[in-house]
Amino acid sequence: MNTANKKITIVDTTLRDGMSSVSHQFTPQNVADIARGLDKAGVPTIEVAHGIGLGASSIQYGFAAATDPDYVRAAVDAVENADIAALYVPGIATLAELQKAIDAGIKTVRIAVHCTEADCGQQPVEWAKEQGLNVMTFLMMSHKLAAEPLAEQAAKLDSYGADVVYVVDSAGAMVPRHAGDRVAALRQAITADIGFHAHNNLGVGIANALTAAENGATFIDGSLRGLGASAGNAQTEVLAAAFERAGWDTGVDLFPLIDTAEHVVAPLMKEPQIVDETALVLGYAGVYSTFFHPTKRAAKKFGVPARDILMELGRRGVIGGQEDMIIDVASELAGRTYETPAMAGS
């Protein structure tokens, strides 16, 4: 890639993916305070609402402290310049719920589909474009496909009208080579902008993001203090510093980011966002990040090591939406050993 201009856009997901770290219990006031700090720092797009996306507040995914429109309105009212975004997952959210988010003030929707199911995004992408929204699309669990077939899926989203197509490391299973190869393949296949969303289960979220940018990604996701499912996301304030040191123009002001992370987000955290045993094995096994807490609960209930459950789930190739398999696996296990899970095209 020619990096003569070397500009990236940082998108912050503290108030959506980060919700998973606080059991979706940020209040509208918390949302307003964090969004205000991000806006002051110049972050152009801020994602909010339930950690699993619009319409996910439920017994299955966990009840949030407020409704999605309440969260959106709190963020919209708090910012002066930033666009507020929401995540839409077909099969969880409905277009009616997306309309409520539009009425509350979102300007951007992020439509997430499994990496082999881009066609599931056609209806919401086309509908959202008709409503005048900026549309970012997610290919979740992107490590499950090698670079070329992933690019073929991206081309479908591009054809539907997506403004941005993201390579999403939902399991934190990638290392820099995996991220770079996949982004480079997308760059050859689509005209839309490319984004990268990193989880940090293998401790290389920042490195993956830098490598993605070097290969053509222009939108990079982060989360203050790294808040996010399992080991969390690439840390927004660290991304800003690392990209600046690497010669990139992020358009954001580092110190307001640090101040918001330290003085607004940190006091709200239930525990530090770290790569513990379960988070590490989840990334190593290539299992969806939101399986983190349910696996820990199942391990305790059935007296089976969490690592054994995750390795078996990885062997079976489970994806988001198959959380019921956690209980099935936990109840079946009687002590086994596992081979290293395969990475597509690795």
PDB file of C-alpha atoms in Angstrom, residues 14-229:
ATOM      1  CA  THR A  14     -16.370   1.561  24.511  1.00  0.00           C
ATOM      2  CA  LEU A  15     -20.109   2.157  24.778  1.00  0.00           C
ATOM      3  CA  ARG A  16     -21.068  -0.956  22.796  1.00  0.00           C
ATOM      4  CA  ASP A  17     -18.426  -3.700  22.842  1.00  0.00           C
ATOM      5  CA  GLY A  18     -17.237  -2.329  26.183  1.00  0.00           C
ATOM      6  CA  MET A  19     -20.699  -2.938  27.604  1.00  0.00           C
ATOM      7  CA  SER A  20     -19.794  -6.633  27.792  1.00  0.00           C
ATOM      8  CA  SER A  21     -17.176  -5.796  30.429  1.00  0.00           C
ATOM      9  CA  VAL A  22     -19.751  -4.206  32.722  1.00  0.00           C
ATOM     10  CA  SER A  23     -22.632  -6.645  32.118  1.00  0.00           C
ATOM     11  CA  HIS A  24     -24.320  -3.976  29.941  1.00  0.00           C
ATOM     12  CA  GLN A  25     -24.847  -1.816  33.035  1.00  0.00           C
ATOM     13  CA  PHE A  26     -23.547   1.568  31.927  1.00  0.00           C
ATOM     14  CA  THR A  27     -26.230   4.145  32.707  1.00  0.00           C
ATOM     15  CA  PRO A  28     -27.270   6.861  30.270  1.00  0.00           C
ATOM     16  CA  GLN A  29     -25.272   9.294  32.407  1.00  0.00           C
ATOM     17  CA  ASN A  30     -22.187   7.071  32.090  1.00  0.00           C
ATOM     18  CA  VAL A  31     -22.732   7.003  28.336  1.00  0.00           C
ATOM     19  CA  ALA A  32     -23.015  10.779  28.197  1.00  0.00           C
ATOM     20  CA  ASP A  33     -19.849  11.303  30.241  1.00  0.00           C
ATOM     21  CA  ILE A  34     -17.778   8.900  28.126  1.00  0.00           C
ATOM     22  CA  ALA A  35     -19.179  10.129  24.827  1.00  0.00           C
ATOM     23  CA  ARG A  36     -18.427  13.721  25.814  1.00  0.00           C
ATOM     24  CA  GLY A  37     -14.795  12.851  26.481  1.00  0.00           C
ATOM     25  CA  LEU A  38     -14.441  10.961  23.205  1.00  0.00           C
ATOM     26  CA  ASP A  39     -15.993  13.863  21.313  1.00  0.00           C
ATOM     27  CA  LYS A  40     -13.627  16.325  22.966  1.00  0.00           C
ATOM     28  CA  ALA A  41     -10.735  14.154  21.773  1.00  0.00           C
ATOM     29  CA  GLY A  42     -12.009  14.338  18.205  1.00  0.00           C
ATOM     30  CA  VAL A  43     -13.191  10.739  17.785  1.00  0.00           C
ATOM     31  CA  PRO A  44     -15.521  10.998  14.770  1.00  0.00           C
ATOM     32  CA  THR A  45     -17.725   7.922  15.338  1.00  0.00           C
ATOM     33  CA  ILE A  46     -18.849   6.517  18.683  1.00  0.00           C
ATOM     34  CA  GLU A  47     -20.741   3.217  18.866  1.00  0.00           C
ATOM     35  CA  VAL A  48     -23.323   2.819  21.648  1.00  0.00           C
ATOM     36  CA  ALA A  49     -26.087   0.516  22.999  1.00  0.00           C
ATOM     37  CA  HIS A  50     -26.191  -3.103  24.248  1.00  0.00           C
ATOM     38  CA  GLY A  51     -22.940  -5.006  23.906  1.00  0.00           C
ATOM     39  CA  ILE A  52     -24.435  -7.555  21.496  1.00  0.00           C
ATOM     40  CA  GLY A  53     -26.186  -4.856  19.487  1.00  0.00           C
ATOM     41  CA  LEU A  54     -29.645  -3.404  19.066  1.00  0.00           C
ATOM     42  CA  GLY A  55     -32.455  -5.525  20.468  1.00  0.00           C
ATOM     43  CA  ALA A  56     -30.175  -7.806  22.477  1.00  0.00           C
ATOM     44  CA  SER A  57     -31.280  -6.818  25.983  1.00  0.00           C
ATOM     45  CA  SER A  58     -32.781 -10.137  27.065  1.00  0.00           C
ATOM     46  CA  ILE A  59     -32.401 -13.072  29.407  1.00  0.00           C
ATOM     47  CA  GLN A  60     -30.219 -14.757  26.770  1.00  0.00           C
ATOM     48  CA  TYR A  61     -27.683 -11.972  26.334  1.00  0.00           C
ATOM     49  CA  GLY A  62     -28.199 -10.039  29.560  1.00  0.00           C
ATOM     50  CA  PHE A  63     -30.509  -7.165  30.368  1.00  0.00           C
ATOM     51  CA  ALA A  64     -29.063  -3.676  29.959  1.00  0.00           C
ATOM     52  CA  ALA A  65     -29.528  -0.878  32.466  1.00  0.00           C
ATOM     53  CA  ALA A  66     -31.440   1.204  29.908  1.00  0.00           C
ATOM     54  CA  THR A  67     -32.981   0.884  26.460  1.00  0.00           C
ATOM     55  CA  ASP A  68     -30.997   1.252  23.248  1.00  0.00           C
ATOM     56  CA  PRO A  69     -32.786   4.508  22.300  1.00  0.00           C
ATOM     57  CA  ASP A  70     -32.044   5.872  25.789  1.00  0.00           C
ATOM     58  CA  TYR A  71     -28.360   5.166  25.306  1.00  0.00           C
ATOM     59  CA  VAL A  72     -28.363   6.710  21.833  1.00  0.00           C
ATOM     60  CA  ARG A  73     -30.115   9.865  22.998  1.00  0.00           C
ATOM     61  CA  ALA A  74     -27.705  10.241  25.917  1.00  0.00           C
ATOM     62  CA  ALA A  75     -24.727  10.074  23.555  1.00  0.00           C
ATOM     63  CA  VAL A  76     -26.291  12.321  20.903  1.00  0.00           C
ATOM     64  CA  ASP A  77     -27.093  14.988  23.479  1.00  0.00           C
ATOM     65  CA  ALA A  78     -23.559  14.846  24.912  1.00  0.00           C
ATOM     66  CA  VAL A  79     -21.520  15.342  21.733  1.00  0.00           C
ATOM     67  CA  GLU A  80     -20.961  18.322  19.482  1.00  0.00           C
ATOM     68  CA  ASN A  81     -19.262  16.759  16.463  1.00  0.00           C
ATOM     69  CA  ALA A  82     -19.167  12.963  16.646  1.00  0.00           C
ATOM     70  CA  ASP A  83     -21.584  10.683  14.816  1.00  0.00           C
ATOM     71  CA  ILE A  84     -23.325   8.138  17.015  1.00  0.00           C
ATOM     72  CA  ALA A  85     -23.493   4.584  15.669  1.00  0.00           C
ATOM     73  CA  ALA A  86     -25.281   1.385  16.658  1.00  0.00           C
ATOM     74  CA  LEU A  87     -24.635  -2.280  15.898  1.00  0.00           C
ATOM     75  CA  TYR A  88     -27.263  -4.286  14.009  1.00  0.00           C
ATOM     76  CA  VAL A  89     -27.012  -8.087  13.927  1.00  0.00           C
ATOM     77  CA  PRO A  90     -29.572  -9.763  11.624  1.00  0.00           C
ATOM     78  CA  GLY A  91     -31.501 -12.323  13.633  1.00  0.00           C
ATOM     79  CA  ILE A  92     -31.126 -10.347  16.858  1.00  0.00           C
ATOM     80  CA  ALA A  93     -32.210  -6.864  15.819  1.00  0.00           C
ATOM     81  CA  THR A  94     -35.129  -5.918  13.608  1.00  0.00           C
ATOM     82  CA  LEU A  95     -35.539  -3.025  11.206  1.00  0.00           C
ATOM     83  CA  ALA A  96     -38.145  -1.608  13.606  1.00  0.00           C
ATOM     84  CA  GLU A  97     -35.479  -1.446  16.316  1.00  0.00           C
ATOM     85  CA  LEU A  98     -33.072   0.157  13.881  1.00  0.00           C
ATOM     86  CA  GLN A  99     -35.721   2.760  13.075  1.00  0.00           C
ATOM     87  CA  LYS A 100     -36.027   3.577  16.787  1.00  0.00           C
ATOM     88  CA  ALA A 101     -32.256   4.101  16.912  1.00  0.00           C
ATOM     89  CA  ILE A 102     -32.494   6.397  13.880  1.00  0.00           C
ATOM     90  CA  ASP A 103     -35.282   8.351  15.582  1.00  0.00           C
ATOM     91  CA  ALA A 104     -33.024   8.658  18.647  1.00  0.00           C
ATOM     92  CA  GLY A 105     -30.250  10.162  16.530  1.00  0.00           C
ATOM     93  CA  ILE A 106     -27.815   7.624  15.060  1.00  0.00           C
ATOM     94  CA  LYS A 107     -26.124   8.614  11.803  1.00  0.00           C
ATOM     95  CA  THR A 108     -24.206   5.363  11.290  1.00  0.00           C
ATOM     96  CA  VAL A 109     -25.210   1.714  11.528  1.00  0.00           C
ATOM     97  CA  ARG A 110     -22.742  -1.157  11.766  1.00  0.00           C
ATOM     98  CA  ILE A 111     -24.289  -4.320  10.303  1.00  0.00           C
ATOM     99  CA  ALA A 112     -22.603  -7.515  11.486  1.00  0.00           C
ATOM    100  CA  VAL A 113     -22.831 -10.910   9.774  1.00  0.00           C
ATOM    101  CA  HIS A 114     -20.864 -14.118  10.112  1.00  0.00           C
ATOM    102  CA  CYS A 115     -17.948 -14.144   7.681  1.00  0.00           C
ATOM    103  CA  THR A 116     -19.557 -16.783   5.430  1.00  0.00           C
ATOM    104  CA  GLU A 117     -23.007 -15.164   5.399  1.00  0.00           C
ATOM    105  CA  ALA A 118     -22.626 -11.767   3.733  1.00  0.00           C
ATOM    106  CA  ASP A 119     -25.938 -12.295   1.941  1.00  0.00           C
ATOM    107  CA  CYS A 120     -27.696 -11.951   5.316  1.00  0.00           C
ATOM    108  CA  GLY A 121     -26.633  -8.320   5.244  1.00  0.00           C
ATOM    109  CA  GLN A 122     -28.265  -7.378   1.959  1.00  0.00           C
ATOM    110  CA  GLN A 123     -31.678  -6.351   3.290  1.00  0.00           C
ATOM    111  CA  PRO A 124     -30.459  -4.227   6.224  1.00  0.00           C
ATOM    112  CA  VAL A 125     -27.624  -2.636   4.225  1.00  0.00           C
ATOM    113  CA  GLU A 126     -29.916  -1.592   1.385  1.00  0.00           C
ATOM    114  CA  TRP A 127     -32.642  -0.449   3.778  1.00  0.00           C
ATOM    115  CA  ALA A 128     -30.184   1.591   5.867  1.00  0.00           C
ATOM    116  CA  LYS A 129     -28.770   3.278   2.767  1.00  0.00           C
ATOM    117  CA  GLU A 130     -32.320   4.219   1.741  1.00  0.00           C
ATOM    118  CA  GLN A 131     -32.684   5.922   5.142  1.00  0.00           C
ATOM    119  CA  GLY A 132     -29.552   7.979   4.501  1.00  0.00           C
ATOM    120  CA  LEU A 133     -27.344   6.223   7.046  1.00  0.00           C
ATOM    121  CA  ASN A 134     -23.624   5.725   6.782  1.00  0.00           C
ATOM    122  CA  VAL A 135     -23.277   1.931   6.668  1.00  0.00           C
ATOM    123  CA  MET A 136     -20.333   0.016   8.080  1.00  0.00           C
ATOM    124  CA  THR A 137     -20.429  -3.774   7.778  1.00  0.00           C
ATOM    125  CA  PHE A 138     -18.735  -6.458   9.864  1.00  0.00           C
ATOM    126  CA  LEU A 139     -17.492  -9.864   8.711  1.00  0.00           C
ATOM    127  CA  MET A 140     -17.442 -11.501  12.122  1.00  0.00           C
ATOM    128  CA  MET A 141     -15.058 -14.336  12.991  1.00  0.00           C
ATOM    129  CA  SER A 142     -12.913 -13.395   9.988  1.00  0.00           C
ATOM    130  CA  HIS A 143     -10.217 -15.844  11.054  1.00  0.00           C
ATOM    131  CA  LYS A 144     -12.558 -18.651   9.952  1.00  0.00           C
ATOM    132  CA  LEU A 145     -11.996 -17.852   6.255  1.00  0.00           C
ATOM    133  CA  ALA A 146      -8.765 -17.585   4.304  1.00  0.00           C
ATOM    134  CA  ALA A 147      -8.041 -14.244   2.653  1.00  0.00           C
ATOM    135  CA  GLU A 148      -9.501 -14.892  -0.811  1.00  0.00           C
ATOM    136  CA  PRO A 149     -12.879 -16.367   0.212  1.00  0.00           C
ATOM    137  CA  LEU A 150     -13.198 -13.620   2.833  1.00  0.00           C
ATOM    138  CA  ALA A 151     -12.666 -11.049   0.080  1.00  0.00           C
ATOM    139  CA  GLU A 152     -15.434 -12.717  -1.937  1.00  0.00           C
ATOM    140  CA  GLN A 153     -17.815 -12.225   0.977  1.00  0.00           C
ATOM    141  CA  ALA A 154     -16.662  -8.623   1.316  1.00  0.00           C
ATOM    142  CA  ALA A 155     -17.420  -8.034  -2.371  1.00  0.00           C
ATOM    143  CA  LYS A 156     -21.049  -8.939  -1.699  1.00  0.00           C
ATOM    144  CA  LEU A 157     -21.329  -6.348   1.061  1.00  0.00           C
ATOM    145  CA  ASP A 158     -19.637  -3.831  -1.219  1.00  0.00           C
ATOM    146  CA  SER A 159     -22.197  -4.566  -3.946  1.00  0.00           C
ATOM    147  CA  TYR A 160     -25.078  -3.947  -1.520  1.00  0.00           C
ATOM    148  CA  GLY A 161     -23.789  -0.416  -0.914  1.00  0.00           C
ATOM    149  CA  ALA A 162     -21.735  -0.698   2.284  1.00  0.00           C
ATOM    150  CA  ASP A 163     -19.508   2.318   2.885  1.00  0.00           C
ATOM    151  CA  VAL A 164     -17.017   0.314   4.962  1.00  0.00           C
ATOM    152  CA  VAL A 165     -16.362  -3.431   5.189  1.00  0.00           C
ATOM    153  CA  TYR A 166     -14.601  -4.635   8.329  1.00  0.00           C
ATOM    154  CA  VAL A 167     -12.327  -7.577   8.893  1.00  0.00           C
ATOM    155  CA  VAL A 168     -13.400  -8.535  12.420  1.00  0.00           C
ATOM    156  CA  ASP A 169     -11.247 -10.674  14.692  1.00  0.00           C
ATOM    157  CA  SER A 170     -14.169 -11.612  16.944  1.00  0.00           C
ATOM    158  CA  ALA A 171     -12.207 -14.329  18.721  1.00  0.00           C
ATOM    159  CA  GLY A 172      -8.901 -12.487  19.038  1.00  0.00           C
ATOM    160  CA  ALA A 173      -7.406 -15.443  17.154  1.00  0.00           C
ATOM    161  CA  MET A 174      -5.304 -13.559  14.605  1.00  0.00           C
ATOM    162  CA  VAL A 175      -1.663 -12.565  14.619  1.00  0.00           C
ATOM    163  CA  PRO A 176      -0.414  -9.700  12.404  1.00  0.00           C
ATOM    164  CA  ARG A 177       0.189 -11.833   9.304  1.00  0.00           C
ATOM    165  CA  HIS A 178      -3.415 -13.055   9.371  1.00  0.00           C
ATOM    166  CA  ALA A 179      -4.756  -9.503   9.699  1.00  0.00           C
ATOM    167  CA  GLY A 180      -2.538  -8.140   6.948  1.00  0.00           C
ATOM    168  CA  ASP A 181      -3.283 -10.904   4.459  1.00  0.00           C
ATOM    169  CA  ARG A 182      -7.033 -10.571   4.864  1.00  0.00           C
ATOM    170  CA  VAL A 183      -7.095  -6.787   4.581  1.00  0.00           C
ATOM    171  CA  ALA A 184      -4.808  -6.894   1.538  1.00  0.00           C
ATOM    172  CA  ALA A 185      -7.147  -9.347  -0.178  1.00  0.00           C
ATOM    173  CA  LEU A 186     -10.144  -7.098   0.515  1.00  0.00           C
ATOM    174  CA  ARG A 187      -8.263  -4.109  -0.862  1.00  0.00           C
ATOM    175  CA  GLN A 188      -7.913  -5.919  -4.186  1.00  0.00           C
ATOM    176  CA  ALA A 189     -11.570  -6.975  -4.273  1.00  0.00           C
ATOM    177  CA  ILE A 190     -13.683  -4.006  -3.185  1.00  0.00           C
ATOM    178  CA  THR A 191     -14.022  -0.267  -3.657  1.00  0.00           C
ATOM    179  CA  ALA A 192     -15.497   0.418  -0.206  1.00  0.00           C
ATOM    180  CA  ASP A 193     -13.275   1.515   2.636  1.00  0.00           C
ATOM    181  CA  ILE A 194     -11.885  -1.265   4.835  1.00  0.00           C
ATOM    182  CA  GLY A 195     -11.998  -1.430   8.606  1.00  0.00           C
ATOM    183  CA  PHE A 196     -10.352  -3.652  11.196  1.00  0.00           C
ATOM    184  CA  HIS A 197     -11.732  -4.632  14.594  1.00  0.00           C
ATOM    185  CA  ALA A 198      -9.263  -6.320  16.945  1.00  0.00           C
ATOM    186  CA  HIS A 199      -9.730  -8.326  20.113  1.00  0.00           C
ATOM    187  CA  ASN A 200      -6.689  -8.799  22.288  1.00  0.00           C
ATOM    188  CA  ASN A 201      -6.822 -12.447  23.375  1.00  0.00           C
ATOM    189  CA  LEU A 202      -3.330 -13.194  22.045  1.00  0.00           C
ATOM    190  CA  GLY A 203      -1.965  -9.831  23.176  1.00  0.00           C
ATOM    191  CA  VAL A 204      -1.443  -8.507  19.637  1.00  0.00           C
ATOM    192  CA  GLY A 205      -4.534  -6.348  19.094  1.00  0.00           C
ATOM    193  CA  ILE A 206      -2.512  -3.154  18.544  1.00  0.00           C
ATOM    194  CA  ALA A 207      -0.018  -4.922  16.298  1.00  0.00           C
ATOM    195  CA  ASN A 208      -2.846  -6.426  14.264  1.00  0.00           C
ATOM    196  CA  ALA A 209      -4.434  -2.997  13.850  1.00  0.00           C
ATOM    197  CA  LEU A 210      -1.147  -1.445  12.696  1.00  0.00           C
ATOM    198  CA  THR A 211      -0.599  -4.265  10.212  1.00  0.00           C
ATOM    199  CA  ALA A 212      -4.169  -3.935   8.945  1.00  0.00           C
ATOM    200  CA  ALA A 213      -3.602  -0.235   8.273  1.00  0.00           C
ATOM    201  CA  GLU A 214      -0.323  -0.915   6.498  1.00  0.00           C
ATOM    202  CA  ASN A 215      -2.249  -3.234   4.160  1.00  0.00           C
ATOM    203  CA  GLY A 216      -5.097  -0.871   3.353  1.00  0.00           C
ATOM    204  CA  ALA A 217      -7.497  -0.542   6.299  1.00  0.00           C
ATOM    205  CA  THR A 218      -8.536   3.063   6.912  1.00  0.00           C
ATOM    206  CA  PHE A 219     -11.002   2.533   9.791  1.00  0.00           C
ATOM    207  CA  ILE A 220      -9.679   1.080  13.054  1.00  0.00           C
ATOM    208  CA  ASP A 221     -11.821   0.186  16.070  1.00  0.00           C
ATOM    209  CA  GLY A 222     -10.760   0.654  19.646  1.00  0.00           C
ATOM    210  CA  SER A 223     -12.178   0.831  23.151  1.00  0.00           C
ATOM    211  CA  LEU A 224     -11.030   2.957  26.080  1.00  0.00           C
ATOM    212  CA  ARG A 225      -9.069   0.912  28.608  1.00  0.00           C
ATOM    213  CA  GLY A 226      -9.561  -1.968  26.155  1.00  0.00           C
ATOM    214  CA  LEU A 227     -13.096  -2.675  27.383  1.00  0.00           C
ATOM    215  CA  GLY A 228     -14.784  -5.414  25.397  1.00  0.00           C
ATOM    216  CA  ALA A 229     -15.823  -9.040  25.344  1.00  0.00           C
TER     217      ALA A 229
END
